[in-house]
Amino acid sequence: MVGPAVQREAVAHLRAVMGLSERRACSIVGADRKMVRYQSCRPPDTELRARLRELANERRRFGYRRLFILLRREGEPSGVNRIHRLYREEGLSVRKRRARRKAVGARAPILIEATPNARWSTDFVHDQFANGRRFRILNIVDDVTKQCLGAIPDTSISGRRVARELTAIIERHGKPGMIVSDHGTEFTCNAMLAWCKDNGVDWHFIAPGKPMQNGFVESFNGRMRDELLNETLFFDLDDARAKIAAWVADFNTARPHSALGYLTPAAYAANFTATGDRLRNTDQLRRSPVAPPAPQGVKPAEALIAAG
């Protein structure tokens, strides 16, 4: 038995059921008598615990760090350690199964300019309606700001549809320097090749069987799967479009992102100037990994970040 609470319960059980003295019960359990008699002077934190449980029920896949950010936004002065303690005492921990993977060989990250629209990633994620019919979602993510630029659900999405959606997104956000995807037929068809040529967009295909070369959108797909698709029942296409649009808006404007120093993607993107300068408040953010200095004639490493 470990932990004061468990030892107190064991001593109380021995005294109540077997009629042992406190000294004898503590000797059997291996507990200190002062610890057994100790009465906590800590306040119950009833309101804070209730609000923490409420947020955890609303965001069932959030850990204590993101819940702490949400509480801090509401004006809660408690530190992260206190929130972590209450989080554990309330039994709100979220278990995740992580795959055991080992890196093999050397990695050569691609250097991209640390500005919005420097590089986009796109991929599909699949789900099904309540009646069992399957549908797919086209996700498009900005690799630097982590914003979801588009999440388009439909029962069928062709290469021409992908081209139309990308054209609409470019009209709203500007043209990207590069787009990364896998070798799906929607991205390798003649319609997409013609679109890239007409719009002057550099399209980069990852190596076959290497999804982590498209890790930004794969990470976004995992968050969408964990926080939305596995937690929501979709009845039809209109219902899916409404719920996915609401989740994307929340992801961009309310959900704290750990890779951005727990800022939201919209707040992170707002710190860029119109000329594409780096963040003005870089000391408040965790630095992204930077590759070795570029060869002569290439932009300095301070203006670049490692991606993929």
Short mmCIF file of the C-alpha atoms (twelve columns), coordinates in Angstrom:
data_MODEL
# 
_entry.id   MODEL 
# 
loop_
_atom_site.group_PDB 
_atom_site.id 
_atom_site.type_symbol 
_atom_site.label_atom_id 
_atom_site.label_alt_id 
_atom_site.label_comp_id 
_atom_site.label_asym_id 
_atom_site.label_seq_id 
_atom_site.Cartn_x 
_atom_site.Cartn_y 
_atom_site.Cartn_z 
_atom_site.pdbx_PDB_model_num 
ATOM 1   C CA . MET A 1   0.000   0.000  0.000   1 
ATOM 2   C CA . VAL A 2   1.388   3.363  -1.007  1 
ATOM 3   C CA . GLY A 3   0.079   6.831  -0.339  1 
ATOM 4   C CA . PRO A 4   -1.213  8.349  2.897   1 
ATOM 5   C CA . ALA A 5   -4.879  8.095  1.901   1 
ATOM 6   C CA . VAL A 6   -4.684  4.335  1.275   1 
ATOM 7   C CA . GLN A 7   -2.783  3.740  4.512   1 
ATOM 8   C CA . ARG A 8   -5.341  5.732  6.513   1 
ATOM 9   C CA . GLU A 9   -8.140  3.633  5.032   1 
ATOM 10  C CA . ALA A 10  -6.273  0.420  5.900   1 
ATOM 11  C CA . VAL A 11  -5.699  1.509  9.500   1 
ATOM 12  C CA . ALA A 12  -9.354  2.528  9.851   1 
ATOM 13  C CA . HIS A 13  -10.436 -0.837 8.439   1 
ATOM 14  C CA . LEU A 14  -8.256  -2.831 10.867  1 
ATOM 15  C CA . ARG A 15  -9.540  -0.828 13.826  1 
ATOM 16  C CA . ALA A 16  -13.193 -1.083 12.811  1 
ATOM 17  C CA . VAL A 17  -13.315 -4.729 11.693  1 
ATOM 18  C CA . MET A 18  -10.729 -6.423 13.899  1 
ATOM 19  C CA . GLY A 19  -10.837 -4.092 16.889  1 
ATOM 20  C CA . LEU A 20  -7.077  -3.424 16.871  1 
ATOM 21  C CA . SER A 21  -5.530  -0.450 18.572  1 
ATOM 22  C CA . GLU A 22  -4.182  2.409  16.527  1 
ATOM 23  C CA . ARG A 23  -0.594  1.503  17.461  1 
ATOM 24  C CA . ARG A 24  -1.035  -2.150 16.404  1 
ATOM 25  C CA . ALA A 25  -2.854  -1.249 13.151  1 
ATOM 26  C CA . CYS A 26  -0.143  1.263  12.187  1 
ATOM 27  C CA . SER A 27  2.544   -1.335 12.913  1 
ATOM 28  C CA . ILE A 28  0.868   -3.886 10.603  1 
ATOM 29  C CA . VAL A 29  0.303   -1.407 7.787   1 
ATOM 30  C CA . GLY A 30  3.687   0.280  8.206   1 
ATOM 31  C CA . ALA A 31  2.162   3.728  8.620   1 
ATOM 32  C CA . ASP A 32  3.269   6.537  10.882  1 
ATOM 33  C CA . ARG A 33  0.780   7.414  13.619  1 
ATOM 34  C CA . LYS A 34  1.271   11.149 13.048  1 
ATOM 35  C CA . MET A 35  0.381   10.690 9.395   1 
ATOM 36  C CA . VAL A 36  -2.753  8.720  10.295  1 
ATOM 37  C CA . ARG A 37  -3.909  11.438 12.712  1 
ATOM 38  C CA . TYR A 38  -3.094  14.301 10.372  1 
ATOM 39  C CA . GLN A 39  -6.039  16.466 9.321   1 
ATOM 40  C CA . SER A 40  -5.556  18.468 6.122   1 
ATOM 41  C CA . CYS A 41  -5.924  22.250 6.401   1 
ATOM 42  C CA . ARG A 42  -6.275  22.675 2.651   1 
ATOM 43  C CA . PRO A 43  -9.451  24.425 1.402   1 
ATOM 44  C CA . PRO A 44  -11.831 22.088 -0.455  1 
ATOM 45  C CA . ASP A 45  -11.598 24.095 -3.729  1 
ATOM 46  C CA . THR A 46  -15.183 23.101 -4.464  1 
ATOM 47  C CA . GLU A 47  -15.840 25.706 -7.164  1 
ATOM 48  C CA . LEU A 48  -12.499 25.151 -8.888  1 
ATOM 49  C CA . ARG A 49  -12.983 21.370 -8.895  1 
ATOM 50  C CA . ALA A 50  -16.492 21.773 -10.300 1 
ATOM 51  C CA . ARG A 51  -15.268 24.064 -13.079 1 
ATOM 52  C CA . LEU A 52  -12.380 21.698 -13.840 1 
ATOM 53  C CA . ARG A 53  -14.792 18.748 -14.132 1 
ATOM 54  C CA . GLU A 54  -17.084 20.825 -16.329 1 
ATOM 55  C CA . LEU A 55  -14.267 21.761 -18.709 1 
ATOM 56  C CA . ALA A 56  -13.008 18.161 -18.752 1 
ATOM 57  C CA . ASN A 57  -16.505 16.964 -19.705 1 
ATOM 58  C CA . GLU A 58  -16.690 19.548 -22.498 1 
ATOM 59  C CA . ARG A 59  -13.161 18.721 -23.720 1 
ATOM 60  C CA . ARG A 60  -12.922 15.035 -22.917 1 
ATOM 61  C CA . ARG A 61  -9.628  14.526 -24.731 1 
ATOM 62  C CA . PHE A 62  -7.810  17.508 -23.173 1 
ATOM 63  C CA . GLY A 63  -5.061  16.943 -20.612 1 
ATOM 64  C CA . TYR A 64  -4.379  19.090 -17.568 1 
ATOM 65  C CA . ARG A 65  -2.086  21.501 -19.439 1 
ATOM 66  C CA . ARG A 66  -4.734  22.605 -21.929 1 
ATOM 67  C CA . LEU A 67  -7.392  22.700 -19.184 1 
ATOM 68  C CA . PHE A 68  -5.015  24.921 -17.201 1 
ATOM 69  C CA . ILE A 69  -4.772  27.299 -20.188 1 
ATOM 70  C CA . LEU A 70  -8.572  27.463 -20.436 1 
ATOM 71  C CA . LEU A 71  -8.887  28.163 -16.696 1 
ATOM 72  C CA . ARG A 72  -6.207  30.849 -16.887 1 
ATOM 73  C CA . ARG A 73  -8.154  32.554 -19.678 1 
ATOM 74  C CA . GLU A 74  -11.125 32.727 -17.304 1 
ATOM 75  C CA . GLY A 75  -8.995  34.487 -14.682 1 
ATOM 76  C CA . GLU A 76  -8.122  31.528 -12.436 1 
ATOM 77  C CA . PRO A 77  -4.876  32.468 -10.582 1 
ATOM 78  C CA . SER A 78  -3.904  28.899 -9.596  1 
ATOM 79  C CA . GLY A 79  -0.649  27.508 -10.952 1 
ATOM 80  C CA . VAL A 80  -0.285  24.501 -13.207 1 
ATOM 81  C CA . ASN A 81  0.911   22.249 -10.358 1 
ATOM 82  C CA . ARG A 82  -2.245  22.892 -8.351  1 
ATOM 83  C CA . ILE A 83  -4.433  22.238 -11.388 1 
ATOM 84  C CA . HIS A 84  -2.490  19.015 -12.006 1 
ATOM 85  C CA . ARG A 85  -3.085  17.866 -8.418  1 
ATOM 86  C CA . LEU A 86  -6.829  18.543 -8.610  1 
ATOM 87  C CA . TYR A 87  -6.912  16.940 -12.063 1 
ATOM 88  C CA . ARG A 88  -5.452  13.707 -10.654 1 
ATOM 89  C CA . GLU A 89  -7.599  13.758 -7.514  1 
ATOM 90  C CA . GLU A 90  -10.737 14.101 -9.627  1 
ATOM 91  C CA . GLY A 91  -9.694  11.116 -11.764 1 
ATOM 92  C CA . LEU A 92  -9.754  13.060 -15.035 1 
ATOM 93  C CA . SER A 93  -6.597  11.583 -16.582 1 
ATOM 94  C CA . VAL A 94  -6.847  10.638 -20.260 1 
ATOM 95  C CA . ARG A 95  -5.003  7.469  -21.242 1 
ATOM 96  C CA . LYS A 96  -3.430  7.228  -24.656 1 
ATOM 97  C CA . ARG A 97  -1.831  4.234  -26.308 1 
ATOM 98  C CA . ARG A 98  1.354   5.241  -28.034 1 
ATOM 99  C CA . ALA A 99  3.025   3.186  -30.730 1 
ATOM 100 C CA . ARG A 100 6.588   2.174  -30.004 1 
ATOM 101 C CA . ARG A 101 8.605   3.387  -32.913 1 
ATOM 102 C CA . LYS A 102 12.322  3.793  -33.341 1 
ATOM 103 C CA . ALA A 103 13.971  6.262  -35.663 1 
ATOM 104 C CA . VAL A 104 16.166  4.593  -38.260 1 
ATOM 105 C CA . GLY A 105 18.851  6.477  -40.146 1 
ATOM 106 C CA . ALA A 106 19.532  10.193 -40.372 1 
ATOM 107 C CA . ARG A 107 16.797  12.732 -41.024 1 
ATOM 108 C CA . ALA A 108 17.233  15.758 -43.257 1 
ATOM 109 C CA . PRO A 109 14.463  18.288 -42.469 1 
ATOM 110 C CA . ILE A 110 13.180  20.537 -45.230 1 
ATOM 111 C CA . LEU A 111 13.834  24.219 -44.495 1 
ATOM 112 C CA . ILE A 112 10.874  26.502 -45.044 1 
ATOM 113 C CA . GLU A 113 10.472  30.186 -44.359 1 
ATOM 114 C CA . ALA A 114 8.723   30.801 -41.035 1 
ATOM 115 C CA . THR A 115 5.798   32.728 -42.496 1 
ATOM 116 C CA . PRO A 116 2.155   31.928 -43.182 1 
ATOM 117 C CA . ASN A 117 1.517   30.209 -46.521 1 
ATOM 118 C CA . ALA A 118 5.127   29.031 -46.770 1 
ATOM 119 C CA . ARG A 119 3.948   25.432 -46.903 1 
ATOM 120 C CA . TRP A 120 0.584   23.687 -46.748 1 
ATOM 121 C CA . SER A 121 -0.118  20.019 -46.082 1 
ATOM 122 C CA . THR A 122 -3.173  18.134 -47.273 1 
ATOM 123 C CA . ASP A 123 -4.579  14.672 -46.671 1 
ATOM 124 C CA . PHE A 124 -7.842  12.739 -46.339 1 
ATOM 125 C CA . VAL A 125 -9.412  11.257 -43.205 1 
ATOM 126 C CA . HIS A 126 -12.366 8.842  -43.300 1 
ATOM 127 C CA . ASP A 127 -15.407 8.259  -41.086 1 
ATOM 128 C CA . GLN A 128 -19.003 7.037  -41.413 1 
ATOM 129 C CA . PHE A 129 -22.539 8.224  -40.717 1 
ATOM 130 C CA . ALA A 130 -24.890 6.647  -38.203 1 
ATOM 131 C CA . ASN A 131 -26.399 4.509  -40.972 1 
ATOM 132 C CA . GLY A 132 -22.992 3.049  -41.835 1 
ATOM 133 C CA . ARG A 133 -22.382 4.990  -45.046 1 
ATOM 134 C CA . ARG A 134 -18.785 6.183  -45.296 1 
ATOM 135 C CA . PHE A 135 -17.588 9.686  -46.062 1 
ATOM 136 C CA . ARG A 136 -14.211 11.406 -46.272 1 
ATOM 137 C CA . ILE A 137 -12.807 14.758 -45.191 1 
ATOM 138 C CA . LEU A 138 -10.203 16.743 -47.120 1 
ATOM 139 C CA . ASN A 139 -7.972  18.506 -44.568 1 
ATOM 140 C CA . ILE A 140 -5.641  21.371 -45.506 1 
ATOM 141 C CA . VAL A 141 -3.264  22.733 -42.840 1 
ATOM 142 C CA . ASP A 142 -0.736  25.581 -42.767 1 
ATOM 143 C CA . ASP A 143 2.482   23.978 -41.486 1 
ATOM 144 C CA . VAL A 144 3.805   27.167 -39.828 1 
ATOM 145 C CA . THR A 145 0.724   28.613 -38.112 1 
ATOM 146 C CA . LYS A 146 -0.976  25.177 -37.652 1 
ATOM 147 C CA . GLN A 147 -4.248  26.698 -38.860 1 
ATOM 148 C CA . CYS A 148 -6.787  24.428 -40.488 1 
ATOM 149 C CA . LEU A 149 -7.452  26.243 -43.749 1 
ATOM 150 C CA . GLY A 150 -10.097 23.798 -44.862 1 
ATOM 151 C CA . ALA A 151 -11.890 20.642 -43.734 1 
ATOM 152 C CA . ILE A 152 -14.250 19.596 -46.521 1 
ATOM 153 C CA . PRO A 153 -16.458 16.548 -45.867 1 
ATOM 154 C CA . ASP A 154 -18.236 14.708 -48.675 1 
ATOM 155 C CA . THR A 155 -19.097 11.195 -49.771 1 
ATOM 156 C CA . SER A 156 -16.825 11.533 -52.819 1 
ATOM 157 C CA . ILE A 157 -14.046 14.047 -53.517 1 
ATOM 158 C CA . SER A 158 -12.357 13.935 -56.918 1 
ATOM 159 C CA . GLY A 159 -9.214  15.663 -58.132 1 
ATOM 160 C CA . ARG A 160 -11.279 18.399 -59.792 1 
ATOM 161 C CA . ARG A 161 -13.074 19.005 -56.493 1 
ATOM 162 C CA . VAL A 162 -9.723  19.273 -54.695 1 
ATOM 163 C CA . ALA A 163 -8.594  21.856 -57.270 1 
ATOM 164 C CA . ARG A 164 -11.779 23.921 -56.772 1 
ATOM 165 C CA . GLU A 165 -11.438 23.847 -52.997 1 
ATOM 166 C CA . LEU A 166 -7.783  24.876 -53.147 1 
ATOM 167 C CA . THR A 167 -8.657  27.749 -55.473 1 
ATOM 168 C CA . ALA A 168 -11.279 28.982 -53.005 1 
ATOM 169 C CA . ILE A 169 -8.846  28.741 -50.079 1 
ATOM 170 C CA . ILE A 170 -6.155  30.643 -52.022 1 
ATOM 171 C CA . GLU A 171 -8.641  33.436 -52.657 1 
ATOM 172 C CA . ARG A 172 -9.173  33.754 -48.891 1 
ATOM 173 C CA . HIS A 173 -5.639  33.185 -47.563 1 
ATOM 174 C CA . GLY A 174 -3.241  33.743 -50.443 1 
ATOM 175 C CA . LYS A 175 -1.103  31.361 -52.502 1 
ATOM 176 C CA . PRO A 176 1.217   28.899 -50.726 1 
ATOM 177 C CA . GLY A 177 4.863   28.447 -51.589 1 
ATOM 178 C CA . MET A 178 4.526   24.656 -51.490 1 
ATOM 179 C CA . ILE A 179 1.842   22.016 -50.957 1 
ATOM 180 C CA . VAL A 180 2.711   18.567 -49.591 1 
ATOM 181 C CA . SER A 181 0.617   15.415 -50.026 1 
ATOM 182 C CA . ASP A 182 0.846   11.683 -50.518 1 
ATOM 183 C CA . HIS A 183 0.419   9.872  -53.842 1 
ATOM 184 C CA . GLY A 184 -3.371  9.587  -53.679 1 
ATOM 185 C CA . THR A 185 -5.112  9.515  -57.033 1 
ATOM 186 C CA . GLU A 186 -6.903  12.775 -56.175 1 
ATOM 187 C CA . PHE A 187 -3.510  14.537 -56.015 1 
ATOM 188 C CA . THR A 188 -1.772  12.832 -58.955 1 
ATOM 189 C CA . CYS A 189 -4.559  13.112 -61.538 1 
ATOM 190 C CA . ASN A 190 -4.333  15.299 -64.660 1 
ATOM 191 C CA . ALA A 191 -6.721  17.855 -63.169 1 
ATOM 192 C CA . MET A 192 -4.363  18.535 -60.249 1 
ATOM 193 C CA . LEU A 193 -1.255  18.586 -62.453 1 
ATOM 194 C CA . ALA A 194 -2.925  21.164 -64.686 1 
ATOM 195 C CA . TRP A 195 -4.039  23.194 -61.651 1 
ATOM 196 C CA . CYS A 196 -0.466  23.310 -60.277 1 
ATOM 197 C CA . LYS A 197 0.855   24.478 -63.637 1 
ATOM 198 C CA . ASP A 198 -1.828  27.151 -64.079 1 
ATOM 199 C CA . ASN A 199 -1.420  28.518 -60.532 1 
ATOM 200 C CA . GLY A 200 2.365   28.207 -60.282 1 
ATOM 201 C CA . VAL A 201 2.258   26.140 -57.074 1 
ATOM 202 C CA . ASP A 202 5.122   23.800 -56.206 1 
ATOM 203 C CA . TRP A 203 3.562   20.419 -55.264 1 
ATOM 204 C CA . HIS A 204 5.746   18.011 -53.276 1 
ATOM 205 C CA . PHE A 205 4.861   14.309 -52.975 1 
ATOM 206 C CA . ILE A 206 6.159   12.398 -49.960 1 
ATOM 207 C CA . ALA A 207 7.998   9.103  -50.355 1 
ATOM 208 C CA . PRO A 208 5.678   6.070  -50.621 1 
ATOM 209 C CA . GLY A 209 4.996   4.483  -47.241 1 
ATOM 210 C CA . LYS A 210 6.432   7.465  -45.300 1 
ATOM 211 C CA . PRO A 211 3.395   9.285  -43.804 1 
ATOM 212 C CA . MET A 212 5.566   11.123 -41.269 1 
ATOM 213 C CA . GLN A 213 7.011   13.151 -44.135 1 
ATOM 214 C CA . ASN A 214 3.547   14.696 -44.075 1 
ATOM 215 C CA . GLY A 215 3.538   14.836 -40.280 1 
ATOM 216 C CA . PHE A 216 1.785   18.187 -39.771 1 
ATOM 217 C CA . VAL A 217 -1.484  17.154 -41.378 1 
ATOM 218 C CA . GLU A 218 -1.144  13.627 -39.952 1 
ATOM 219 C CA . SER A 219 -0.957  15.170 -36.480 1 
ATOM 220 C CA . PHE A 220 -4.015  17.293 -37.263 1 
ATOM 221 C CA . ASN A 221 -5.859  14.186 -38.483 1 
ATOM 222 C CA . GLY A 222 -5.059  12.492 -35.178 1 
ATOM 223 C CA . ARG A 223 -6.431  15.425 -33.167 1 
ATOM 224 C CA . MET A 224 -9.581  15.477 -35.319 1 
ATOM 225 C CA . ARG A 225 -10.014 11.726 -34.911 1 
ATOM 226 C CA . ASP A 226 -9.458  11.834 -31.161 1 
ATOM 227 C CA . GLU A 227 -11.438 14.954 -30.262 1 
ATOM 228 C CA . LEU A 228 -14.210 15.005 -32.878 1 
ATOM 229 C CA . LEU A 229 -14.753 11.891 -34.990 1 
ATOM 230 C CA . ASN A 230 -14.495 9.388  -32.122 1 
ATOM 231 C CA . GLU A 231 -16.691 11.564 -29.888 1 
ATOM 232 C CA . THR A 232 -19.449 12.571 -32.330 1 
ATOM 233 C CA . LEU A 233 -22.272 10.790 -34.117 1 
ATOM 234 C CA . PHE A 234 -22.970 12.119 -37.626 1 
ATOM 235 C CA . PHE A 235 -26.455 11.556 -39.042 1 
ATOM 236 C CA . ASP A 236 -26.032 12.888 -42.578 1 
ATOM 237 C CA . LEU A 237 -23.765 15.053 -44.701 1 
ATOM 238 C CA . ASP A 238 -25.326 18.362 -43.627 1 
ATOM 239 C CA . ASP A 239 -24.947 17.377 -39.976 1 
ATOM 240 C CA . ALA A 240 -21.300 16.423 -40.570 1 
ATOM 241 C CA . ARG A 241 -20.555 19.702 -42.348 1 
ATOM 242 C CA . ALA A 242 -22.047 21.755 -39.515 1 
ATOM 243 C CA . LYS A 243 -20.265 19.869 -36.728 1 
ATOM 244 C CA . ILE A 244 -16.908 19.756 -38.515 1 
ATOM 245 C CA . ALA A 245 -17.075 23.480 -39.326 1 
ATOM 246 C CA . ALA A 246 -17.807 24.270 -35.666 1 
ATOM 247 C CA . TRP A 247 -14.897 22.108 -34.505 1 
ATOM 248 C CA . VAL A 248 -12.495 23.691 -37.002 1 
ATOM 249 C CA . ALA A 249 -13.498 27.189 -35.854 1 
ATOM 250 C CA . ASP A 250 -12.884 26.130 -32.265 1 
ATOM 251 C CA . PHE A 251 -9.527  24.545 -33.218 1 
ATOM 252 C CA . ASN A 252 -8.326  27.741 -34.898 1 
ATOM 253 C CA . THR A 253 -9.591  30.309 -32.396 1 
ATOM 254 C CA . ALA A 254 -10.034 28.648 -28.980 1 
ATOM 255 C CA . ARG A 255 -8.005  25.439 -28.661 1 
ATOM 256 C CA . PRO A 256 -4.490  26.054 -27.237 1 
ATOM 257 C CA . HIS A 257 -1.783  24.421 -29.358 1 
ATOM 258 C CA . SER A 258 1.235   23.018 -27.499 1 
ATOM 259 C CA . ALA A 259 3.614   23.513 -30.451 1 
ATOM 260 C CA . LEU A 260 2.762   27.241 -30.459 1 
ATOM 261 C CA . GLY A 261 3.451   27.873 -26.787 1 
ATOM 262 C CA . TYR A 262 -0.218  27.122 -26.031 1 
ATOM 263 C CA . LEU A 263 -1.426  29.983 -28.198 1 
ATOM 264 C CA . THR A 264 -4.257  29.360 -30.618 1 
ATOM 265 C CA . PRO A 265 -3.335  29.084 -34.319 1 
ATOM 266 C CA . ALA A 266 -5.282  32.280 -35.058 1 
ATOM 267 C CA . ALA A 267 -3.462  34.201 -32.307 1 
ATOM 268 C CA . TYR A 268 -0.103  32.857 -33.496 1 
ATOM 269 C CA . ALA A 269 -0.828  33.870 -37.092 1 
ATOM 270 C CA . ALA A 270 -1.960  37.332 -35.950 1 
ATOM 271 C CA . ASN A 271 1.567   38.002 -34.621 1 
ATOM 272 C CA . PHE A 272 2.984   37.983 -38.138 1 
ATOM 273 C CA . THR A 273 3.204   41.286 -39.978 1 
ATOM 274 C CA . ALA A 274 1.838   41.798 -43.451 1 
ATOM 275 C CA . THR A 275 5.378   41.409 -44.851 1 
ATOM 276 C CA . GLY A 276 5.758   37.957 -43.294 1 
ATOM 277 C CA . ASP A 277 8.178   38.803 -40.462 1 
ATOM 278 C CA . ARG A 278 8.682   36.368 -37.633 1 
ATOM 279 C CA . LEU A 279 6.772   36.571 -34.385 1 
ATOM 280 C CA . ARG A 280 7.351   39.677 -32.334 1 
ATOM 281 C CA . ASN A 281 6.932   37.803 -29.046 1 
ATOM 282 C CA . THR A 282 9.258   34.877 -29.691 1 
ATOM 283 C CA . ASP A 283 10.472  34.742 -26.046 1 
ATOM 284 C CA . GLN A 284 6.997   33.574 -24.945 1 
ATOM 285 C CA . LEU A 285 7.016   30.683 -27.403 1 
ATOM 286 C CA . ARG A 286 8.921   27.448 -27.538 1 
ATOM 287 C CA . ARG A 287 11.426  27.612 -30.396 1 
ATOM 288 C CA . SER A 288 10.881  25.274 -33.295 1 
ATOM 289 C CA . PRO A 289 13.819  22.987 -34.135 1 
ATOM 290 C CA . VAL A 290 16.135  24.605 -36.667 1 
ATOM 291 C CA . ALA A 291 18.274  22.632 -39.095 1 
ATOM 292 C CA . PRO A 292 22.037  23.304 -39.504 1 
ATOM 293 C CA . PRO A 293 22.974  26.590 -41.232 1 
ATOM 294 C CA . ALA A 294 22.087  26.703 -44.896 1 
ATOM 295 C CA . PRO A 295 24.784  26.859 -47.588 1 
ATOM 296 C CA . GLN A 296 26.026  30.197 -48.862 1 
ATOM 297 C CA . GLY A 297 23.426  32.105 -50.816 1 
ATOM 298 C CA . VAL A 298 20.481  30.565 -48.943 1 
ATOM 299 C CA . LYS A 299 18.380  32.487 -46.428 1 
ATOM 300 C CA . PRO A 300 19.824  32.472 -42.863 1 
ATOM 301 C CA . ALA A 301 18.585  29.873 -40.399 1 
ATOM 302 C CA . GLU A 302 16.917  32.506 -38.209 1 
ATOM 303 C CA . ALA A 303 14.335  33.053 -40.933 1 
ATOM 304 C CA . LEU A 304 13.734  29.355 -41.489 1 
ATOM 305 C CA . ILE A 305 12.163  26.502 -39.538 1 
ATOM 306 C CA . ALA A 306 12.499  22.782 -39.962 1 
ATOM 307 C CA . ALA A 307 9.453   21.070 -41.411 1 
ATOM 308 C CA . GLY A 308 9.019   17.394 -42.202 1 
# 
